[in-house]
Each structure stands twice: as structure tokens, then as C-alpha cells.
Amino acid sequence: MPGFELIGKEEFSEVKSVFDEGGILFRHSFDHLRNGVYKVQEFEKSFAKRMNVPHALAVTSGTAALRVALAALDIKTGDEIITQSFTFVATVEAIIESRAIPVITEIDKTLNMDPADLESKITDKTRAIIVVHMLGVPARLKEIKEIADKNGIPLIEDTAWGCGGYYNQISLGTYGDIGTYSFDFAKTMTTGEGGMVVFKDKNLFDKAAAWHDHGHENNPDLPRWEDSRSCSGFNYRMMELQGAVGLAQLKKLDYVVEKQRENADLIEQTIADLSIEMRTVPDGSFETADALVFFVDNNRTARKCRDALLKATLGTKILPEAITWHFAGTWDHMQELVNRNGIDLINAFPKSIELLNRSVSLPIAINMLDNFPTKIRDTLMSVLK
Ligand SMILES: Cc1ncc(COP(=O)(O)O)c(C=O)c1O
């Protein structure tokens, strides 16, 4: 489990320095009162450097990051945005909030977007594709990017779970055109609440930066309250205390991912001979190992695994229990999904539900007790024997 396990004196010291140097909590202005301290700006620069991408924009959440990414692409009413059936509601909420139509693909055994289904869902109204690296395993980015490029459609990577991972040695979030990240409290690195959007293209970055700040262009030749603007926008600005925590957490990111991978490997080796099938991981993947997912025979067995793991105070992460928040087939409260896929939404994505129903996801901690893998094995054995 993630960066919150390591929150401590480094984050405190970064936050303290904001107060020591004048206590300016706004990311802009107040230049004469802040002794050169601009934590959000510094966080953006450091994040861009770590991800090897030219532009990064800090925002208030991973949901805001998706909304801002779509605003940068000038998404209009009725445009179609394709994403996958297994994701958190936020991905589809951002599409609906942009007045666009969410179009949902099936997933495959990577539990991410099925490239073949993606191809069949593209129409002349498709304006963007949002692929999600669920639970830290990269999607089939090569195939998906090829399809996106062939059709001239921008690719957004929802990297809420993939921060710190790679695909073919390229940081997740930077393979496509735009990458979004979440720093909520359950993520690989956290600022409590917060997010980041990264861009290769300066024009898209400039649009996003203005849109997330009421349209402010932050023209260096004008005082902020006389600033120029060319579009309306909203307020998704990150504040200085989050930027300060982010700077400290970013320094821990590689350690977090390395430790999670090590612990996930240990668990995988320990349960390797059980009658389970591990989730497919595409070639070239460097997972964040936020969770370790395997398939069992059916939903009944998956639920039994969950109950046994809970009883043994081990627990599961999202699957099979939290499917209602993470599978589009259950979101009949979203009229846009019902309109497009019919009232029998739960059966609209049969391949996805078949896989999700028999998935079990084990949470991976940084600070894992030595006996954790064997405890997991013994507990699963009691169900799968
Ligand atoms: C796939 C995915 N996208 C977006 C988000 C939204 O992030 P946030 O909680 O920071 O708004 C989440 C949060 O869990 C997520 O899992």
C-alpha cells in the first residue's frame, strides 16, 4: 500500500518551510512575502523531470486531472470519449462533466482496455481515448497507441494507479499525449488530495494551465488581477501545502514502487502452486505492484476467498468486493451509460463481468510482515483445496 505508509518528518519539514518563509499558501503572486518559496511550481518541475516529460500541471485531484485533460482537448457537447469498463467512477464522471458521451470498452485478461474492442468502438465522433492502468499493471499501450494514432485520436492515460511504473522503459502517463495522476490518500504517492496532468505538447499544456485557473494566462507582463484570458475555465488549482507534501513524497516514489514490487513477487512465488491463474501482464511492463490479482473458477469462489482473507485480517483490494465502484456495468445511476448501453447495463459488457466476477485482488504493503505471504497462502488454501 502506498506513500501514506511513509509519511513523516520529510513531509513535515517541507510543510514547515512554507510557514517559516512567510506562510503564503497560494501558488501564485505575493512575491514580496514568500522568500522565493513556490512549492507547487517546484513540485511540477520535479514531477516533469522524474517522468521525463516537458510539462506538468498540478491540480486538486485525479478526477480534476481528467477533467482538465479533456478541457485542454476542447471536448464539446456530444463528442465521444472511449474508456474501459473496469476503472473508478471518476474516469466516466470526468467525461460526463465535460458534456461528452462515455463509450465503454471491454477489458481483457490484463484487466485493462481490450485493444480489439477499442477498435470496434471508434466512430467519427470519437475525440479521445482514456486508457487506465488499473491496480498498477500497464495496459497494452503499444497496440492502443497504434490504434489511436491510426485514427488521429489523442490518447490520455489515467495513471491514478500507475504512478512510478513504466511500459517499455517509458514512464506510465507519458506514452500517450496526456497523462493524469491521482495523489489521493490511497495512491502510490499522496498529497492527501491532489493530482497532476502531464503533456508533451506546449499548446495543450498552456490551455490546461489557463482552464484550471479561471482562464488566467498568467501573463508575465501583467499583474495577476489585470491578467489576459482567452477562454473561461474553472478552479482546480493545487495549494502550497499539497505541493510541499508532494515534493517529499516524490522523493520516496521509486522506493515505494521497488518495495511493492519486491513484496508482490514474494507473495506471487508463495501462492504459485495454488489452482489460480495470475492476471496477464503485457510484455515490457514495469508494474507499480499496487495489488496482486488472480483469477479463480467463479464468483462464488472469489467471494469465499474474500471472506476467508477478511476473517484472517488480511483483506482484499477492490476485487471482488468493490466492483460497484469500479465496473461501468453497475453504474445505472449514470443516465448517459444507460442511454447508450440499455437498461440491462450489468450485462452490457459480458467479457468484463465474467473476468471481474472471478478476480481476487491482494493488497500490497510497503511494510509487509515476514509471515504475510504464508498467511495468505494458508488462508487461500483453505478455500481452494
Ligand atoms: C482509475 C482512477 N482514476 C481517477 C481517480 C480519481 O482520483 P482522485 O481520488 O484523486 O480524484 C481514481 C481514484 O481512485 C482512480 O482509481
Short mmCIF file of C-alpha atoms and ligand atoms in Angstrom, two decimals:
data_model
loop_
_atom_site.label_atom_id
_atom_site.label_comp_id
_atom_site.label_asym_id
_atom_site.label_seq_id
_atom_site.Cartn_x
_atom_site.Cartn_y
_atom_site.Cartn_z
CA MET A 1 0.00 0.00 0.00
CA PRO A 2 1.19 3.32 -0.76
CA GLY A 3 3.00 6.52 0.13
CA PHE A 4 0.90 7.13 3.25
CA GLU A 5 2.83 4.36 4.96
CA LEU A 6 5.92 6.54 4.73
CA ILE A 7 4.52 9.95 5.64
CA GLY A 8 6.76 11.53 8.24
CA LYS A 9 9.39 14.10 9.02
CA GLU A 10 10.33 14.85 5.39
CA GLU A 11 6.76 15.93 4.54
CA PHE A 12 6.53 17.86 7.83
CA SER A 13 9.78 19.69 7.14
CA GLU A 14 8.61 20.72 3.63
CA VAL A 15 5.30 21.99 5.05
CA LYS A 16 7.07 23.78 7.89
CA SER A 17 9.29 25.60 5.41
CA VAL A 18 6.18 27.14 3.82
CA PHE A 19 5.26 28.69 7.19
CA ASP A 20 8.86 29.58 8.05
CA GLU A 21 9.15 31.56 4.82
CA GLY A 22 6.00 33.66 5.15
CA GLY A 23 3.09 31.21 5.16
CA ILE A 24 1.87 32.01 1.63
CA LEU A 25 -0.48 29.16 0.73
CA PHE A 26 -1.50 30.39 -2.75
CA ARG A 27 0.55 29.10 -5.69
CA HIS A 28 0.70 32.49 -7.43
CA SER A 29 1.59 36.07 -6.54
CA PHE A 30 2.56 37.56 -3.11
CA ASP A 31 6.12 37.54 -4.48
CA HIS A 32 7.49 40.02 -1.92
CA LEU A 33 6.16 37.99 1.03
CA ARG A 34 7.23 34.44 0.21
CA ASN A 35 11.03 34.48 0.16
CA GLY A 36 11.15 32.70 -3.18
CA VAL A 37 9.08 29.71 -1.96
CA TYR A 38 6.82 28.30 -4.72
CA LYS A 39 6.18 24.70 -3.67
CA VAL A 40 3.57 23.85 -6.33
CA GLN A 41 5.80 25.15 -9.11
CA GLU A 42 8.77 23.25 -7.70
CA PHE A 43 6.65 20.08 -7.43
CA GLU A 44 5.52 20.42 -11.06
CA LYS A 45 9.12 20.85 -12.26
CA SER A 46 10.39 17.89 -10.22
CA PHE A 47 7.49 15.68 -11.33
CA ALA A 48 8.04 16.53 -15.00
CA LYS A 49 11.75 15.73 -14.60
CA ARG A 50 11.03 12.38 -12.89
CA MET A 51 8.57 11.40 -15.63
CA ASN A 52 10.84 12.73 -18.38
CA VAL A 53 8.11 14.88 -19.93
CA PRO A 54 8.29 18.60 -20.74
CA HIS A 55 5.17 19.91 -18.94
CA ALA A 56 3.36 19.09 -15.69
CA LEU A 57 0.38 20.86 -14.13
CA ALA A 58 -0.60 20.21 -10.51
CA VAL A 59 -4.34 20.09 -9.75
CA THR A 60 -6.65 19.33 -6.84
CA SER A 61 -7.38 15.63 -7.54
CA GLY A 62 -7.05 12.82 -10.05
CA THR A 63 -10.65 13.48 -11.06
CA ALA A 64 -9.81 17.14 -11.70
CA ALA A 65 -6.75 16.00 -13.69
CA LEU A 66 -9.03 14.06 -16.07
CA ARG A 67 -11.45 16.98 -16.39
CA VAL A 68 -8.60 19.39 -17.12
CA ALA A 69 -7.10 16.98 -19.69
CA LEU A 70 -10.43 16.90 -21.54
CA ALA A 71 -10.73 20.69 -21.37
CA ALA A 72 -7.28 21.02 -22.94
CA LEU A 73 -8.56 18.93 -25.87
CA ASP A 74 -11.55 21.27 -26.38
CA ILE A 75 -14.06 18.47 -25.88
CA LYS A 76 -17.55 19.64 -26.84
CA THR A 77 -21.13 18.53 -26.16
CA GLY A 78 -21.83 15.20 -27.86
CA ASP A 79 -18.20 14.25 -28.51
CA GLU A 80 -17.48 10.60 -27.77
CA ILE A 81 -14.71 9.65 -25.34
CA ILE A 82 -13.76 5.99 -25.10
CA THR A 83 -12.64 4.42 -21.84
CA GLN A 84 -12.67 0.94 -20.31
CA SER A 85 -15.30 -0.89 -18.26
CA PHE A 86 -13.00 -1.53 -15.29
CA THR A 87 -11.96 1.81 -13.78
CA PHE A 88 -13.03 4.05 -10.91
CA VAL A 89 -16.23 6.09 -11.45
CA ALA A 90 -14.07 9.23 -11.68
CA THR A 91 -12.95 8.45 -15.24
CA VAL A 92 -16.52 8.38 -16.52
CA GLU A 93 -17.59 11.29 -14.28
CA ALA A 94 -14.92 13.48 -15.91
CA ILE A 95 -16.30 12.58 -19.36
CA ILE A 96 -19.89 13.36 -18.33
CA GLU A 97 -18.78 16.58 -16.61
CA SER A 98 -17.22 17.60 -19.97
CA ARG A 99 -20.69 17.11 -21.58
CA ALA A 100 -19.27 14.30 -23.70
CA ILE A 101 -20.62 10.79 -24.22
CA PRO A 102 -18.78 7.97 -22.43
CA VAL A 103 -18.19 4.95 -24.67
CA ILE A 104 -17.08 1.87 -22.78
CA THR A 105 -14.83 -0.95 -24.00
CA GLU A 106 -14.44 -4.43 -22.64
CA ILE A 107 -11.28 -5.40 -20.74
CA ASP A 108 -9.11 -8.44 -21.39
CA LYS A 109 -7.07 -10.58 -19.02
CA THR A 110 -4.77 -7.61 -18.28
CA LEU A 111 -7.96 -6.18 -16.67
CA ASN A 112 -7.32 -3.10 -18.80
CA MET A 113 -8.66 -1.92 -22.16
CA ASP A 114 -9.12 -4.63 -24.79
CA PRO A 115 -7.47 -3.20 -27.95
CA ALA A 116 -9.68 -5.22 -30.30
CA ASP A 117 -12.83 -3.87 -28.67
CA LEU A 118 -11.38 -0.34 -28.71
CA GLU A 119 -11.02 -0.50 -32.47
CA SER A 120 -14.66 -1.55 -32.88
CA LYS A 121 -15.89 1.38 -30.72
CA ILE A 122 -14.24 4.18 -32.72
CA THR A 123 -16.63 6.38 -34.72
CA ASP A 124 -16.30 9.71 -36.50
CA LYS A 125 -17.38 11.34 -33.22
CA THR A 126 -14.54 9.87 -31.13
CA ARG A 127 -12.39 12.70 -29.77
CA ALA A 128 -10.21 10.99 -27.16
CA ILE A 129 -9.34 7.62 -25.66
CA ILE A 130 -8.72 7.28 -21.92
CA VAL A 131 -6.83 4.11 -21.09
CA VAL A 132 -6.44 3.19 -17.41
CA HIS A 133 -3.57 1.24 -15.81
CA MET A 134 -5.79 -0.40 -13.22
CA LEU A 135 -4.20 -1.52 -9.98
CA GLY A 136 -0.73 -0.71 -11.31
CA VAL A 137 -0.48 -3.01 -14.35
CA PRO A 138 0.19 -1.18 -17.64
CA ALA A 139 -2.44 -1.52 -20.34
CA ARG A 140 -1.47 -2.86 -23.79
CA LEU A 141 -0.12 0.57 -24.66
CA LYS A 142 1.64 -0.33 -27.89
CA GLU A 143 -1.50 -1.70 -29.57
CA ILE A 144 -3.72 1.01 -28.11
CA LYS A 145 -1.43 3.85 -29.18
CA GLU A 146 -1.17 2.38 -32.69
CA ILE A 147 -4.98 2.35 -32.97
CA ALA A 148 -5.20 5.90 -31.57
CA ASP A 149 -2.53 7.18 -33.99
CA LYS A 150 -4.03 5.40 -36.99
CA ASN A 151 -7.32 7.18 -36.32
CA GLY A 152 -5.77 10.54 -35.33
CA ILE A 153 -7.29 10.38 -31.82
CA PRO A 154 -5.43 11.73 -28.75
CA LEU A 155 -4.58 9.17 -26.07
CA ILE A 156 -4.96 10.07 -22.38
CA GLU A 157 -3.50 7.70 -19.78
CA ASP A 158 -5.38 7.66 -16.48
CA THR A 159 -2.35 6.84 -14.36
CA ALA A 160 -4.05 7.08 -10.96
CA TRP A 161 -2.74 3.59 -10.15
CA GLY A 162 0.34 3.63 -12.37
CA CYS A 163 2.47 6.43 -10.94
CA GLY A 164 6.08 5.24 -10.87
CA GLY A 165 5.55 2.38 -13.33
CA TYR A 166 6.90 2.01 -16.87
CA TYR A 167 5.99 0.48 -20.20
CA ASN A 168 8.90 -0.30 -22.50
CA GLN A 169 11.00 1.88 -20.16
CA ILE A 170 8.74 4.89 -20.69
CA SER A 171 7.09 6.30 -17.56
CA LEU A 172 3.39 5.45 -17.39
CA GLY A 173 1.41 8.59 -18.14
CA THR A 174 3.90 9.77 -20.78
CA TYR A 175 3.41 7.15 -23.51
CA GLY A 176 0.30 8.82 -24.89
CA ASP A 177 -0.43 12.51 -25.41
CA ILE A 178 -1.61 13.40 -21.90
CA GLY A 179 -1.18 11.59 -18.58
CA THR A 180 -3.23 12.12 -15.43
CA TYR A 181 -2.27 11.10 -11.88
CA SER A 182 -4.05 10.98 -8.53
CA PHE A 183 -2.37 11.74 -5.22
CA ASP A 184 -5.33 10.85 -3.04
CA PHE A 185 -4.54 9.13 0.23
CA ALA A 186 -4.64 5.58 -1.17
CA LYS A 187 -2.17 6.13 -4.00
CA THR A 188 1.49 5.26 -4.55
CA MET A 189 2.40 8.81 -3.62
CA THR A 190 -0.01 11.11 -1.84
CA THR A 191 -0.66 14.76 -1.07
CA GLY A 192 -3.85 13.91 0.87
CA GLU A 193 -5.90 15.03 -2.11
CA GLY A 194 -4.28 16.15 -5.35
CA GLY A 195 -3.36 15.25 -8.89
CA MET A 196 -1.10 16.05 -11.84
CA VAL A 197 -1.54 16.30 -15.60
CA VAL A 198 1.47 15.87 -17.88
CA PHE A 199 1.77 16.97 -21.51
CA LYS A 200 4.19 16.60 -24.39
CA ASP A 201 2.60 19.46 -26.30
CA LYS A 202 3.08 23.01 -25.02
CA ASN A 203 -0.16 24.28 -26.57
CA LEU A 204 -2.20 21.67 -24.71
CA PHE A 205 -0.34 22.48 -21.50
CA ASP A 206 -0.98 26.23 -21.89
CA LYS A 207 -4.68 25.61 -22.49
CA ALA A 208 -4.93 23.33 -19.46
CA ALA A 209 -2.98 25.73 -17.23
CA ALA A 210 -5.34 28.59 -18.11
CA TRP A 211 -8.53 26.49 -17.89
CA HIS A 212 -7.70 25.09 -14.41
CA ASP A 213 -7.18 28.69 -13.20
CA HIS A 214 -10.38 30.51 -14.39
CA GLY A 215 -8.74 31.17 -17.76
CA HIS A 216 -5.77 33.09 -16.26
CA GLU A 217 -2.89 33.13 -18.73
CA ASN A 218 -0.51 34.32 -16.00
CA ASN A 219 0.93 36.81 -18.43
CA PRO A 220 4.37 37.76 -17.04
CA ASP A 221 3.92 41.36 -18.29
CA LEU A 222 0.70 41.94 -16.33
CA PRO A 223 -0.23 41.94 -12.65
CA ARG A 224 -2.45 38.89 -11.95
CA TRP A 225 -5.62 40.96 -11.47
CA GLU A 226 -5.12 42.59 -14.86
CA ASP A 227 -4.21 39.26 -16.47
CA SER A 228 -5.15 38.33 -20.03
CA ARG A 229 -7.59 35.49 -20.81
CA SER A 230 -8.98 33.86 -23.93
CA CYS A 231 -11.37 31.26 -22.51
CA SER A 232 -13.46 30.69 -19.44
CA GLY A 233 -12.36 27.94 -17.08
CA PHE A 234 -12.70 26.72 -13.53
CA ASN A 235 -10.64 26.44 -10.36
CA TYR A 236 -8.67 23.23 -9.90
CA ARG A 237 -5.50 24.86 -8.51
CA MET A 238 -3.31 22.91 -6.12
CA MET A 239 -2.28 24.81 -2.99
CA GLU A 240 1.17 25.22 -1.48
CA LEU A 241 0.80 22.75 1.41
CA GLN A 242 -0.10 19.96 -1.03
CA GLY A 243 2.83 20.97 -3.24
CA ALA A 244 5.14 20.77 -0.21
CA VAL A 245 3.94 17.26 0.72
CA GLY A 246 4.20 16.23 -2.93
CA LEU A 247 7.86 17.24 -3.10
CA ALA A 248 8.72 15.00 -0.16
CA GLN A 249 6.58 12.11 -1.42
CA LEU A 250 8.05 12.26 -4.93
CA LYS A 251 11.50 11.59 -3.47
CA LYS A 252 10.08 8.36 -1.98
CA LEU A 253 8.24 7.18 -5.10
CA ASP A 254 10.93 4.89 -6.51
CA TYR A 255 11.48 3.27 -3.11
CA VAL A 256 7.71 2.71 -2.70
CA VAL A 257 7.44 1.04 -6.11
CA GLU A 258 10.59 -1.04 -5.60
CA LYS A 259 9.35 -2.28 -2.20
CA GLN A 260 5.84 -3.03 -3.50
CA ARG A 261 7.30 -5.00 -6.41
CA GLU A 262 9.57 -6.96 -4.08
CA ASN A 263 6.67 -7.81 -1.75
CA ALA A 264 4.29 -8.69 -4.59
CA ASP A 265 6.96 -11.03 -6.02
CA LEU A 266 7.33 -12.78 -2.68
CA ILE A 267 3.58 -13.31 -2.40
CA GLU A 268 3.31 -14.47 -6.01
CA GLN A 269 6.05 -17.05 -5.51
CA THR A 270 4.41 -18.28 -2.31
CA ILE A 271 1.00 -18.85 -3.91
CA ALA A 272 2.32 -20.02 -7.31
CA ASP A 273 1.22 -23.65 -6.93
CA LEU A 274 -2.40 -22.91 -5.96
CA SER A 275 -5.09 -23.55 -8.55
CA ILE A 276 -5.31 -19.93 -9.66
CA GLU A 277 -4.44 -18.03 -12.84
CA MET A 278 -2.46 -14.82 -12.45
CA ARG A 279 -3.63 -11.67 -14.22
CA THR A 280 -1.88 -11.14 -17.58
CA VAL A 281 0.89 -8.54 -17.54
CA PRO A 282 1.84 -7.20 -21.01
CA ASP A 283 5.45 -7.66 -22.17
CA GLY A 284 7.59 -4.63 -21.41
CA SER A 285 5.64 -3.80 -18.24
CA PHE A 286 7.23 -2.47 -15.06
CA GLU A 287 4.29 -2.64 -12.67
CA THR A 288 3.80 -0.46 -9.62
CA ALA A 289 2.52 -3.62 -7.88
CA ASP A 290 -0.20 -1.79 -6.00
CA ALA A 291 -2.07 -5.07 -5.86
CA LEU A 292 -1.64 -8.66 -6.99
CA VAL A 293 -4.64 -10.01 -8.90
CA PHE A 294 -5.50 -13.59 -9.79
CA PHE A 295 -8.49 -15.40 -11.29
CA VAL A 296 -10.35 -18.29 -9.68
CA ASP A 297 -13.08 -20.52 -11.18
CA ASN A 298 -16.14 -18.44 -10.44
CA ASN A 299 -17.65 -15.63 -8.40
CA ARG A 300 -18.63 -17.93 -5.54
CA THR A 301 -15.00 -19.00 -5.03
CA ALA A 302 -13.78 -15.39 -5.38
CA ARG A 303 -16.20 -14.30 -2.64
CA LYS A 304 -15.15 -17.21 -0.46
CA CYS A 305 -11.51 -16.12 -0.86
CA ARG A 306 -12.51 -12.58 0.12
CA ASP A 307 -14.42 -13.77 3.20
CA ALA A 308 -11.57 -16.02 4.33
CA LEU A 309 -8.96 -13.27 3.79
CA LEU A 310 -11.11 -10.80 5.74
CA LYS A 311 -11.59 -13.26 8.58
CA ALA A 312 -7.83 -13.72 8.75
CA THR A 313 -7.49 -9.87 8.94
CA LEU A 314 -5.72 -9.83 5.54
CA GLY A 315 -8.41 -8.36 3.28
CA THR A 316 -8.60 -7.74 -0.45
CA LYS A 317 -8.28 -4.58 -2.55
CA ILE A 318 -11.29 -3.66 -4.75
CA LEU A 319 -11.87 -7.15 -6.17
CA PRO A 320 -14.18 -8.88 -5.75
CA GLU A 321 -15.92 -6.64 -3.21
CA ALA A 322 -15.83 -3.10 -4.63
CA ILE A 323 -16.95 -3.94 -8.15
CA THR A 324 -19.86 -1.49 -7.80
CA TRP A 325 -17.45 1.47 -7.71
CA HIS A 326 -15.12 0.10 -10.37
CA PHE A 327 -17.21 -1.54 -13.09
CA ALA A 328 -19.24 0.55 -15.55
CA GLY A 329 -21.86 -2.22 -15.82
CA THR A 330 -23.05 -1.32 -12.31
CA TRP A 331 -23.38 2.44 -12.89
CA ASP A 332 -27.06 2.62 -13.77
CA HIS A 333 -27.16 5.92 -11.82
CA MET A 334 -25.39 7.43 -14.87
CA GLN A 335 -28.13 8.10 -17.42
CA GLU A 336 -25.51 8.60 -20.16
CA LEU A 337 -24.41 4.97 -19.77
CA VAL A 338 -27.97 3.62 -19.70
CA ASN A 339 -28.92 5.68 -22.78
CA ARG A 340 -26.10 4.19 -24.78
CA ASN A 341 -25.93 0.62 -23.46
CA GLY A 342 -29.51 -0.10 -22.46
CA ILE A 343 -31.29 -0.69 -19.17
CA ASP A 344 -29.66 -4.11 -18.75
CA LEU A 345 -26.34 -2.36 -18.12
CA ILE A 346 -24.92 -5.12 -15.95
CA ASN A 347 -24.91 -7.45 -18.98
CA ALA A 348 -23.68 -4.87 -21.50
CA PHE A 349 -20.00 -5.85 -21.05
CA PRO A 350 -20.13 -9.65 -20.75
CA LYS A 351 -16.42 -10.32 -21.19
CA SER A 352 -15.54 -7.80 -18.47
CA ILE A 353 -18.00 -9.03 -15.89
CA GLU A 354 -17.01 -12.64 -16.49
CA LEU A 355 -13.38 -11.74 -15.63
CA LEU A 356 -14.12 -9.32 -12.78
CA ASN A 357 -16.54 -11.70 -11.09
CA ARG A 358 -13.81 -14.28 -10.62
CA SER A 359 -10.94 -11.91 -9.76
CA VAL A 360 -9.33 -11.64 -6.35
CA SER A 361 -7.02 -8.73 -5.64
CA LEU A 362 -4.48 -8.82 -2.82
CA PRO A 363 -3.33 -5.51 -1.34
CA ILE A 364 0.44 -4.96 -1.34
CA ALA A 365 2.03 -3.05 1.54
CA ILE A 366 5.45 -1.43 1.72
CA ASN A 367 5.89 -2.53 5.33
CA MET A 368 4.93 -6.18 4.98
CA LEU A 369 5.20 -8.57 7.92
CA ASP A 370 7.51 -11.55 7.22
CA ASN A 371 4.74 -14.09 7.73
CA PHE A 372 2.26 -12.26 5.44
CA PRO A 373 2.85 -14.36 2.26
CA THR A 374 2.46 -17.68 4.10
CA LYS A 375 -0.60 -16.40 5.96
CA ILE A 376 -2.14 -15.52 2.59
CA ARG A 377 -1.23 -18.91 1.17
CA ASP A 378 -2.67 -20.81 4.16
CA THR A 379 -5.88 -18.79 4.02
CA LEU A 380 -6.34 -19.28 0.27
CA MET A 381 -5.53 -22.98 0.60
CA SER A 382 -8.46 -23.37 2.98
CA VAL A 383 -10.77 -22.22 0.17
CA LEU A 384 -9.02 -23.62 -2.92
CA LYS A 385 -8.01 -27.06 -1.59
C1 LIG B 1 -8.60 4.99 -12.12
C2 LIG B 1 -8.84 6.22 -11.31
N1 LIG B 1 -8.99 7.40 -11.94
C3 LIG B 1 -9.20 8.54 -11.25
C4 LIG B 1 -9.28 8.54 -9.87
C5 LIG B 1 -9.60 9.79 -9.16
O1 LIG B 1 -8.60 10.24 -8.31
P1 LIG B 1 -8.95 11.18 -7.09
O2 LIG B 1 -9.43 10.32 -5.97
O3 LIG B 1 -7.64 11.83 -6.77
O4 LIG B 1 -9.96 12.18 -7.55
C6 LIG B 1 -9.13 7.33 -9.16
C7 LIG B 1 -9.21 7.29 -7.70
O5 LIG B 1 -9.15 6.26 -7.07
C8 LIG B 1 -8.91 6.14 -9.91
O6 LIG B 1 -8.79 4.95 -9.32
#
